[in-house]
Amino acid sequence: MTTDFAARRARIAPQLGLTDEILLVGAGHPIPKPEISDALLPFIAHQEYYYLTGLADGVGGLVAFDPQDGPQNGWTCFMPEVTEAERVWEGRTQLPGEPMGKFSAWLAARGGRPVVMFGAPVAGVAFDAARTAVVREAYKHARRVKELGEIDLMRRCAVATADGYAAVQPFLKPGVSERRMQVELEAGYFRAGAQKTGYDTIIGVGAQSAVLHGTPSRDRLAQEGDFILIDSGAEWDRYVIDVTRTYVAGQPSAFQRDLHQAVLHAERRAIARCRPGTEWVDVHFGAALDMVGALVDMGVMKGGAQSLVEQDAHLLFFPHGVGHMLGLGVRDAGGMEPGRTKSARPALATLRQDLILRPGYIVTVEPGLYFIPALLNDPARREKFRDCVDWALVDRHQQIGGVRLEDNILVTDGAPENLTAAIPHGI
């Protein structure tokens, strides 16, 4: 990614609301593997550090900011000196920045001033936790609008993800394991230039398609008529695409077609709502209403869609939020609109954000309908919603699994842009 990180830091600085405080942002250090050896887990610089520096391999790095020196000149990057052993064993080179040995003097010259700490904590430096929480929210809000360079990376990542989904299509059939599907999918990403997956790939066949974060298994083979749910995406320079598609191994039943169509209709309408000024909560409840209305038409639920959603009955089949922010990581800068607190309503407990959409936001839109035995067989829920559901019909479909469809949407000044529209939705 071609990004002027000095310009980014200068742009971000006034939005942090710092006055007398100094800001320290640590990259972090490698973590040893839990074994008796000198091996380390792969190092990933803290997201808050990486956004300000672009240094994915900045082991032990530190960015310091003194607002009294101005938004442009107040930033100083400190880097540890690379040792001979690191050069020999790891091929590491010295990254740009002031030697870490100068940091103590920098900090001492500002003695007595409060410290705000982002990223990985700096050993031996006390900080104001309450003030850090406030400034972190301001930082998060400032990062939500994506720069053109970030959007370009997301587009490239979407192309690689589309290649992976194209590569897996011949393997979406009876007799193929979830693990084989994962291998073919991810190989498609890497052939297209992606460096890794943005998160652990989720693949579930049959009843496993209703496990929201299921892990692919080499032992579970798709059977004729099974749902196949794939939730996965490529990563490019730390930027991530997050896509879900649901297919059927072989020929779908009429009930499966109706369930898939209900989710697809809700997803398309939710995407269309992603315009500037829209409340994310309204996108969520709009999708819930659309899917509950479809379940009523299918005979699964009973009553009016509005009343059922007001009772939170939709949580039986749609137990998660409709999406989240996306970009530098799979959960990038979500949370609350400044000044808001999280709602106590059960239907909003799983929402990852309560925001007003703005141009430059990239969000996932991922409605889903699932038959999850852990929810549907709970006696308290059955009693509470005894008149809202055709429980005999539900019991006949307890092992069907679920359908989720997810695309990545760029909010613009006008109509939303679907970055992942090139990936067919299945069935």
Short mmCIF file of C-alpha atoms in Angstrom, two decimals:
data_model
loop_
_atom_site.label_atom_id
_atom_site.label_comp_id
_atom_site.label_asym_id
_atom_site.label_seq_id
_atom_site.Cartn_x
_atom_site.Cartn_y
_atom_site.Cartn_z
CA MET A 1 0.00 0.00 0.00
CA THR A 2 1.38 3.41 -0.96
CA THR A 3 0.50 5.54 2.02
CA ASP A 4 2.07 8.70 3.44
CA PHE A 5 2.03 7.66 7.10
CA ALA A 6 3.45 11.00 8.27
CA ALA A 7 0.48 12.72 6.63
CA ARG A 8 -1.88 10.18 8.20
CA ARG A 9 -0.46 10.86 11.67
CA ALA A 10 -0.81 14.61 11.13
CA ARG A 11 -4.43 14.14 10.03
CA ILE A 12 -5.28 11.94 12.99
CA ALA A 13 -3.60 14.09 15.67
CA PRO A 14 -6.20 16.90 16.00
CA GLN A 15 -9.01 14.34 16.24
CA LEU A 16 -7.59 12.71 19.36
CA GLY A 17 -8.47 15.59 21.67
CA LEU A 18 -5.09 15.55 23.43
CA THR A 19 -3.93 18.68 25.27
CA ASP A 20 -1.33 18.10 27.99
CA GLU A 21 -1.19 14.29 27.64
CA ILE A 22 1.44 12.47 25.67
CA LEU A 23 0.54 9.43 23.58
CA LEU A 24 2.57 6.21 23.38
CA VAL A 25 1.69 3.44 20.91
CA GLY A 26 3.57 0.15 21.18
CA ALA A 27 3.98 -2.44 18.44
CA GLY A 28 4.43 -5.35 20.84
CA HIS A 29 6.88 -8.24 21.07
CA PRO A 30 6.84 -11.84 19.81
CA ILE A 31 5.24 -14.45 22.06
CA PRO A 32 7.00 -17.79 22.61
CA LYS A 33 5.18 -20.91 21.52
CA PRO A 34 3.84 -22.96 24.45
CA GLU A 35 6.53 -25.60 24.13
CA ILE A 36 10.07 -26.21 25.35
CA SER A 37 11.95 -24.52 22.51
CA ASP A 38 13.04 -21.10 21.35
CA ALA A 39 10.33 -20.94 18.66
CA LEU A 40 8.00 -17.94 18.54
CA LEU A 41 4.45 -17.43 17.37
CA PRO A 42 4.25 -15.35 14.16
CA PHE A 43 4.61 -11.68 15.07
CA ILE A 44 1.82 -9.25 14.22
CA ALA A 45 2.34 -5.60 15.08
CA HIS A 46 -0.55 -4.17 17.08
CA GLN A 47 -3.26 -2.77 14.84
CA GLU A 48 -3.16 0.66 16.50
CA TYR A 49 0.60 0.85 15.87
CA TYR A 50 0.43 -0.49 12.34
CA TYR A 51 -2.16 2.11 11.30
CA LEU A 52 0.25 4.91 12.25
CA THR A 53 3.45 3.39 10.80
CA GLY A 54 2.72 0.67 8.24
CA LEU A 55 5.45 -1.41 9.89
CA ALA A 56 4.10 -4.94 10.06
CA ASP A 57 7.46 -6.24 11.31
CA GLY A 58 8.21 -3.40 13.73
CA VAL A 59 9.07 -5.72 16.62
CA GLY A 60 9.37 -3.70 19.83
CA GLY A 61 8.66 -0.44 17.99
CA LEU A 62 7.10 2.60 19.63
CA VAL A 63 5.40 5.74 18.33
CA ALA A 64 5.33 8.72 20.70
CA PHE A 65 3.30 11.90 20.24
CA ASP A 66 3.53 15.21 22.06
CA PRO A 67 0.58 17.42 21.02
CA GLN A 68 2.42 20.52 22.22
CA ASP A 69 4.91 20.05 19.37
CA GLY A 70 2.13 20.16 16.77
CA PRO A 71 0.28 17.56 14.66
CA GLN A 72 3.12 17.25 12.15
CA ASN A 73 6.26 17.56 14.28
CA GLY A 74 4.96 16.05 17.49
CA TRP A 75 5.44 12.44 16.36
CA THR A 76 8.60 10.42 17.01
CA CYS A 77 9.15 6.79 16.02
CA PHE A 78 11.53 4.74 18.16
CA MET A 79 12.93 1.39 17.05
CA PRO A 80 15.10 -1.15 18.89
CA GLU A 81 18.50 -1.75 17.36
CA VAL A 82 18.64 -5.03 15.48
CA THR A 83 21.13 -7.43 17.01
CA GLU A 84 23.69 -9.50 15.16
CA ALA A 85 21.82 -12.68 16.11
CA GLU A 86 18.60 -11.31 14.61
CA ARG A 87 20.40 -10.43 11.40
CA VAL A 88 21.97 -13.91 11.20
CA TRP A 89 19.01 -16.07 12.23
CA GLU A 90 16.08 -14.01 10.96
CA GLY A 91 17.55 -11.78 8.26
CA ARG A 92 16.11 -8.77 10.05
CA THR A 93 17.21 -5.28 8.96
CA GLN A 94 17.15 -2.01 10.86
CA LEU A 95 13.87 -0.17 10.37
CA PRO A 96 13.71 3.64 10.25
CA GLY A 97 13.31 5.61 13.46
CA GLU A 98 15.18 6.97 16.43
CA PRO A 99 17.16 4.41 18.47
CA MET A 100 15.06 3.07 21.34
CA GLY A 101 17.83 4.14 23.71
CA LYS A 102 16.74 7.76 23.23
CA PHE A 103 13.18 7.13 24.42
CA SER A 104 13.98 7.44 28.14
CA ALA A 105 15.35 10.94 27.64
CA TRP A 106 12.35 11.89 25.46
CA LEU A 107 9.98 10.74 28.19
CA ALA A 108 11.99 12.33 31.02
CA ALA A 109 11.83 15.70 29.27
CA ARG A 110 8.05 15.46 29.60
CA GLY A 111 8.01 14.24 33.18
CA GLY A 112 4.88 14.73 35.21
CA ARG A 113 2.52 14.85 32.24
CA PRO A 114 -0.26 12.27 31.91
CA VAL A 115 0.33 9.37 29.53
CA VAL A 116 -2.20 7.81 27.15
CA MET A 117 -1.21 4.33 26.00
CA PHE A 118 -2.34 2.56 22.81
CA GLY A 119 -1.24 -0.70 21.26
CA ALA A 120 0.99 -2.95 23.33
CA PRO A 121 1.81 -1.41 26.73
CA VAL A 122 5.34 -0.07 27.20
CA ALA A 123 7.02 -1.80 30.12
CA GLY A 124 7.70 0.39 33.12
CA VAL A 125 5.53 3.32 31.96
CA ALA A 126 2.38 4.11 33.93
CA PHE A 127 -0.59 5.53 32.05
CA ASP A 128 -4.01 7.01 32.71
CA ALA A 129 -6.42 4.15 31.95
CA ALA A 130 -9.59 6.24 32.06
CA ARG A 131 -8.21 8.92 29.78
CA THR A 132 -6.78 6.23 27.47
CA ALA A 133 -10.25 4.72 27.04
CA VAL A 134 -11.69 8.10 26.02
CA VAL A 135 -8.90 8.93 23.57
CA ARG A 136 -9.00 5.42 22.10
CA GLU A 137 -12.65 5.92 21.17
CA ALA A 138 -11.73 9.17 19.41
CA TYR A 139 -8.89 7.37 17.59
CA LYS A 140 -11.20 4.56 16.56
CA HIS A 141 -13.77 7.02 15.22
CA ALA A 142 -11.09 8.87 13.22
CA ARG A 143 -10.02 5.59 11.58
CA ARG A 144 -13.52 4.62 10.43
CA VAL A 145 -13.51 6.60 7.19
CA LYS A 146 -11.19 4.72 4.84
CA GLU A 147 -8.58 6.55 2.78
CA LEU A 148 -8.36 5.93 -0.97
CA GLY A 149 -5.27 3.75 -0.48
CA GLU A 150 -7.13 1.58 2.00
CA ILE A 151 -10.09 1.19 -0.35
CA ASP A 152 -7.73 0.21 -3.16
CA LEU A 153 -6.25 -2.52 -0.99
CA MET A 154 -9.73 -3.77 -0.17
CA ARG A 155 -10.58 -3.95 -3.87
CA ARG A 156 -7.44 -6.02 -4.57
CA CYS A 157 -8.27 -8.24 -1.64
CA ALA A 158 -11.82 -8.70 -2.96
CA VAL A 159 -10.45 -9.86 -6.32
CA ALA A 160 -8.24 -12.45 -4.62
CA THR A 161 -11.19 -13.60 -2.52
CA ALA A 162 -13.34 -13.99 -5.63
CA ASP A 163 -10.62 -16.18 -7.16
CA GLY A 164 -10.70 -18.40 -4.09
CA TYR A 165 -14.47 -18.80 -4.19
CA ALA A 166 -14.24 -19.62 -7.91
CA ALA A 167 -11.57 -22.26 -7.19
CA VAL A 168 -13.69 -24.08 -4.60
CA GLN A 169 -16.81 -24.44 -6.78
CA PRO A 170 -15.92 -27.88 -8.27
CA PHE A 171 -15.54 -29.26 -4.74
CA LEU A 172 -18.96 -28.24 -3.40
CA LYS A 173 -20.46 -31.68 -3.83
CA PRO A 174 -21.24 -34.86 -1.90
CA GLY A 175 -18.26 -36.82 -0.65
CA VAL A 176 -15.90 -33.85 -0.26
CA SER A 177 -14.64 -32.90 3.20
CA GLU A 178 -14.79 -29.46 4.74
CA ARG A 179 -10.99 -29.51 4.97
CA ARG A 180 -10.59 -30.22 1.22
CA MET A 181 -12.90 -27.31 0.44
CA GLN A 182 -10.78 -25.09 2.71
CA VAL A 183 -7.56 -26.11 0.96
CA GLU A 184 -8.91 -25.37 -2.52
CA LEU A 185 -10.48 -22.08 -1.43
CA GLU A 186 -7.37 -20.71 0.28
CA ALA A 187 -5.06 -21.90 -2.50
CA GLY A 188 -7.13 -19.73 -4.83
CA TYR A 189 -6.45 -16.72 -2.61
CA PHE A 190 -2.70 -17.30 -2.59
CA ARG A 191 -2.49 -17.85 -6.35
CA ALA A 192 -4.18 -14.46 -6.75
CA GLY A 193 -1.55 -12.71 -4.61
CA ALA A 194 -3.07 -12.68 -1.13
CA GLN A 195 -0.58 -13.14 1.72
CA LYS A 196 -2.88 -15.07 4.06
CA THR A 197 -6.47 -15.46 5.11
CA GLY A 198 -7.99 -12.57 7.01
CA TYR A 199 -9.22 -14.91 9.76
CA ASP A 200 -9.64 -18.64 10.31
CA THR A 201 -11.82 -19.96 7.49
CA ILE A 202 -15.25 -21.20 8.57
CA ILE A 203 -16.78 -24.11 6.63
CA GLY A 204 -19.70 -26.20 7.79
CA VAL A 205 -21.69 -28.88 5.99
CA GLY A 206 -25.13 -30.10 7.01
CA ALA A 207 -26.02 -29.32 10.61
CA GLN A 208 -22.54 -27.84 11.07
CA SER A 209 -23.57 -24.93 8.81
CA ALA A 210 -25.51 -23.57 11.80
CA VAL A 211 -22.36 -23.39 13.94
CA LEU A 212 -21.55 -19.71 13.59
CA HIS A 213 -17.76 -20.07 13.88
CA GLY A 214 -17.32 -23.71 12.94
CA THR A 215 -13.86 -25.12 12.17
CA PRO A 216 -13.40 -27.21 8.98
CA SER A 217 -12.86 -30.91 9.59
CA ARG A 218 -11.30 -33.55 7.37
CA ASP A 219 -13.78 -36.07 8.80
CA ARG A 220 -17.05 -34.30 7.92
CA LEU A 221 -18.00 -35.07 4.33
CA ALA A 222 -20.80 -33.29 2.49
CA GLN A 223 -23.83 -35.50 1.91
CA GLU A 224 -26.41 -35.16 -0.85
CA GLY A 225 -28.65 -32.21 -0.03
CA ASP A 226 -26.43 -30.73 2.69
CA PHE A 227 -26.06 -27.01 3.11
CA ILE A 228 -22.42 -25.91 2.72
CA LEU A 229 -21.65 -22.63 4.47
CA ILE A 230 -18.31 -20.93 3.75
CA ASP A 231 -17.24 -17.79 5.64
CA SER A 232 -13.78 -16.72 4.58
CA GLY A 233 -11.70 -13.97 3.00
CA ALA A 234 -8.23 -13.07 1.82
CA GLU A 235 -5.81 -10.65 3.46
CA TRP A 236 -3.57 -8.16 1.67
CA ASP A 237 -1.16 -5.97 3.68
CA ARG A 238 -3.24 -6.48 6.83
CA TYR A 239 -6.47 -5.46 5.07
CA VAL A 240 -9.20 -8.07 5.01
CA ILE A 241 -12.23 -9.16 3.00
CA ASP A 242 -14.96 -11.11 4.82
CA VAL A 243 -17.45 -13.05 2.67
CA THR A 244 -20.02 -15.73 3.41
CA ARG A 245 -21.83 -17.89 0.89
CA THR A 246 -24.16 -20.84 1.41
CA TYR A 247 -24.44 -23.62 -1.19
CA VAL A 248 -26.08 -27.04 -1.38
CA ALA A 249 -24.29 -30.30 -2.17
CA GLY A 250 -26.41 -31.66 -4.97
CA GLN A 251 -30.03 -30.59 -5.36
CA PRO A 252 -31.66 -28.28 -2.79
CA SER A 253 -35.10 -28.99 -1.38
CA ALA A 254 -37.93 -26.50 -1.71
CA PHE A 255 -37.49 -25.57 1.96
CA GLN A 256 -33.77 -24.91 1.45
CA ARG A 257 -34.51 -22.73 -1.59
CA ASP A 258 -37.04 -20.71 0.39
CA LEU A 259 -34.64 -20.27 3.31
CA HIS A 260 -31.80 -19.17 1.01
CA GLN A 261 -34.08 -16.80 -0.88
CA ALA A 262 -35.30 -15.26 2.39
CA VAL A 263 -31.73 -14.44 3.42
CA LEU A 264 -30.73 -13.22 -0.05
CA HIS A 265 -33.74 -10.89 -0.22
CA ALA A 266 -32.97 -9.51 3.24
CA GLU A 267 -29.30 -9.04 2.36
CA ARG A 268 -30.05 -7.13 -0.84
CA ARG A 269 -32.45 -4.81 0.95
CA ALA A 270 -29.99 -4.28 3.81
CA ILE A 271 -27.24 -3.39 1.33
CA ALA A 272 -29.51 -0.85 -0.33
CA ARG A 273 -30.01 0.83 3.06
CA CYS A 274 -26.27 1.45 3.49
CA ARG A 275 -26.34 5.15 2.65
CA PRO A 276 -24.91 8.17 4.48
CA GLY A 277 -26.88 9.15 7.55
CA THR A 278 -28.48 5.73 8.04
CA GLU A 279 -28.48 4.28 11.54
CA TRP A 280 -26.83 0.86 11.59
CA VAL A 281 -29.48 -0.33 14.02
CA ASP A 282 -32.09 0.38 11.34
CA VAL A 283 -30.15 -1.75 8.84
CA HIS A 284 -30.13 -4.56 11.40
CA PHE A 285 -33.81 -4.44 12.28
CA GLY A 286 -34.78 -4.01 8.63
CA ALA A 287 -33.04 -7.31 7.85
CA ALA A 288 -34.69 -8.96 10.87
CA LEU A 289 -38.14 -7.83 9.73
CA ASP A 290 -37.54 -9.08 6.19
CA MET A 291 -36.39 -12.51 7.33
CA VAL A 292 -39.12 -12.92 9.93
CA GLY A 293 -41.70 -12.01 7.29
CA ALA A 294 -40.29 -14.77 5.09
CA LEU A 295 -40.38 -17.27 7.97
CA VAL A 296 -44.04 -16.41 8.52
CA ASP A 297 -44.72 -17.03 4.82
CA MET A 298 -42.91 -20.38 5.11
CA GLY A 299 -45.03 -21.36 8.11
CA VAL A 300 -42.08 -21.48 10.50
CA MET A 301 -43.21 -18.49 12.56
CA LYS A 302 -46.70 -17.25 13.41
CA GLY A 303 -48.02 -13.69 13.62
CA GLY A 304 -46.98 -10.33 12.28
CA ALA A 305 -43.31 -9.71 11.53
CA GLN A 306 -43.25 -6.37 13.38
CA SER A 307 -44.75 -7.87 16.54
CA LEU A 308 -42.43 -10.89 16.43
CA VAL A 309 -39.34 -8.71 16.12
CA GLU A 310 -40.56 -6.43 18.93
CA GLN A 311 -40.79 -9.56 21.12
CA ASP A 312 -37.23 -10.50 20.07
CA ALA A 313 -38.59 -13.79 18.72
CA HIS A 314 -36.30 -13.42 15.69
CA LEU A 315 -33.35 -14.26 17.94
CA LEU A 316 -34.40 -17.91 17.70
CA PHE A 317 -33.30 -17.96 14.06
CA PHE A 318 -31.16 -14.80 13.65
CA PRO A 319 -29.06 -14.63 16.82
CA HIS A 320 -26.29 -12.25 15.68
CA GLY A 321 -25.87 -8.73 14.37
CA VAL A 322 -26.27 -7.91 10.69
CA GLY A 323 -22.61 -6.98 10.25
CA HIS A 324 -19.59 -4.99 11.38
CA MET A 325 -16.89 -2.58 10.25
CA LEU A 326 -14.16 -4.01 8.06
CA GLY A 327 -10.73 -2.98 6.85
CA LEU A 328 -7.53 -3.22 8.88
CA GLY A 329 -8.58 -6.53 10.37
CA VAL A 330 -11.90 -8.32 10.39
CA ARG A 331 -13.35 -6.20 13.22
CA ASP A 332 -11.96 -2.80 12.28
CA ALA A 333 -12.99 0.22 14.38
CA GLY A 334 -16.45 -0.94 15.34
CA GLY A 335 -18.24 0.05 18.51
CA MET A 336 -20.41 3.00 19.41
CA GLU A 337 -21.12 6.35 17.87
CA PRO A 338 -19.39 9.00 20.03
CA GLY A 339 -21.48 9.77 23.10
CA ARG A 340 -23.58 6.60 22.96
CA THR A 341 -23.75 3.69 25.39
CA LYS A 342 -24.66 0.13 24.55
CA SER A 343 -28.34 -0.79 24.62
CA ALA A 344 -29.50 -3.33 27.20
CA ARG A 345 -32.10 -4.80 24.82
CA PRO A 346 -31.35 -8.49 24.15
CA ALA A 347 -31.86 -8.04 20.40
CA LEU A 348 -29.00 -5.50 20.34
CA ALA A 349 -26.61 -7.31 22.67
CA THR A 350 -24.74 -9.01 19.80
CA LEU A 351 -24.45 -5.95 17.54
CA ARG A 352 -20.80 -5.08 17.05
CA GLN A 353 -21.57 -1.45 16.30
CA ASP A 354 -24.13 1.29 16.87
CA LEU A 355 -23.07 3.86 14.29
CA ILE A 356 -24.37 6.37 11.78
CA LEU A 357 -23.08 5.39 8.34
CA ARG A 358 -20.77 7.86 6.59
CA PRO A 359 -19.09 7.95 3.17
CA GLY A 360 -15.86 5.96 3.33
CA TYR A 361 -17.13 3.38 5.82
CA ILE A 362 -16.74 -0.26 4.76
CA VAL A 363 -19.16 -2.62 6.47
CA THR A 364 -20.15 -6.24 6.17
CA VAL A 365 -23.81 -7.03 5.61
CA GLU A 366 -24.45 -10.62 6.71
CA PRO A 367 -27.99 -11.65 7.63
CA GLY A 368 -28.57 -15.32 8.39
CA LEU A 369 -31.22 -17.83 9.37
CA TYR A 370 -30.22 -20.93 11.33
CA PHE A 371 -31.75 -23.96 13.01
CA ILE A 372 -29.53 -24.17 16.10
CA PRO A 373 -30.56 -26.97 18.50
CA ALA A 374 -28.98 -25.21 21.50
CA LEU A 375 -31.43 -22.33 21.02
CA LEU A 376 -34.46 -24.18 19.69
CA ASN A 377 -34.44 -26.92 22.34
CA ASP A 378 -34.14 -24.55 25.28
CA PRO A 379 -37.28 -25.08 27.43
CA ALA A 380 -37.45 -21.43 28.50
CA ARG A 381 -37.43 -20.21 24.91
CA ARG A 382 -40.00 -22.79 23.86
CA GLU A 383 -42.30 -21.61 26.62
CA LYS A 384 -41.77 -17.91 25.96
CA PHE A 385 -42.37 -18.25 22.23
CA ARG A 386 -44.82 -21.17 22.24
CA ASP A 387 -47.35 -19.25 20.14
CA CYS A 388 -44.81 -17.62 17.82
CA VAL A 389 -43.40 -20.75 16.17
CA ASP A 390 -44.68 -23.92 14.53
CA TRP A 391 -42.54 -26.09 16.74
CA ALA A 392 -43.50 -29.34 14.99
CA LEU A 393 -42.22 -27.91 11.69
CA VAL A 394 -39.06 -26.66 13.38
CA ASP A 395 -38.39 -30.08 14.88
CA ARG A 396 -38.57 -31.67 11.43
CA HIS A 397 -35.76 -29.36 10.27
CA GLN A 398 -33.54 -29.31 13.36
CA GLN A 399 -30.57 -30.79 11.50
CA ILE A 400 -30.83 -28.66 8.36
CA GLY A 401 -28.18 -26.18 9.51
CA GLY A 402 -28.34 -22.59 8.36
CA VAL A 403 -27.89 -19.96 5.66
CA ARG A 404 -25.73 -16.84 5.89
CA LEU A 405 -24.87 -14.48 3.04
CA GLU A 406 -22.30 -11.74 3.52
CA ASP A 407 -20.93 -8.99 1.30
CA ASN A 408 -18.59 -6.07 1.92
CA ILE A 409 -20.12 -2.68 1.28
CA LEU A 410 -18.45 0.68 0.71
CA VAL A 411 -20.67 3.57 1.79
CA THR A 412 -20.42 6.38 -0.77
CA ASP A 413 -22.04 9.77 -1.23
CA GLY A 414 -24.74 8.00 -3.21
CA ALA A 415 -25.62 4.35 -3.78
CA PRO A 416 -23.60 1.78 -1.81
CA GLU A 417 -20.87 -0.14 -3.66
CA ASN A 418 -20.67 -3.89 -3.14
CA LEU A 419 -16.95 -4.74 -3.23
CA THR A 420 -17.68 -8.48 -3.33
CA ALA A 421 -20.55 -8.53 -5.82
CA ALA A 422 -18.48 -10.66 -8.24
CA ILE A 423 -18.83 -13.72 -5.97
CA PRO A 424 -22.04 -15.64 -6.85
CA HIS A 425 -24.42 -16.24 -3.95
CA GLY A 426 -25.15 -19.91 -4.60
CA ILE A 427 -28.28 -22.08 -5.08
#
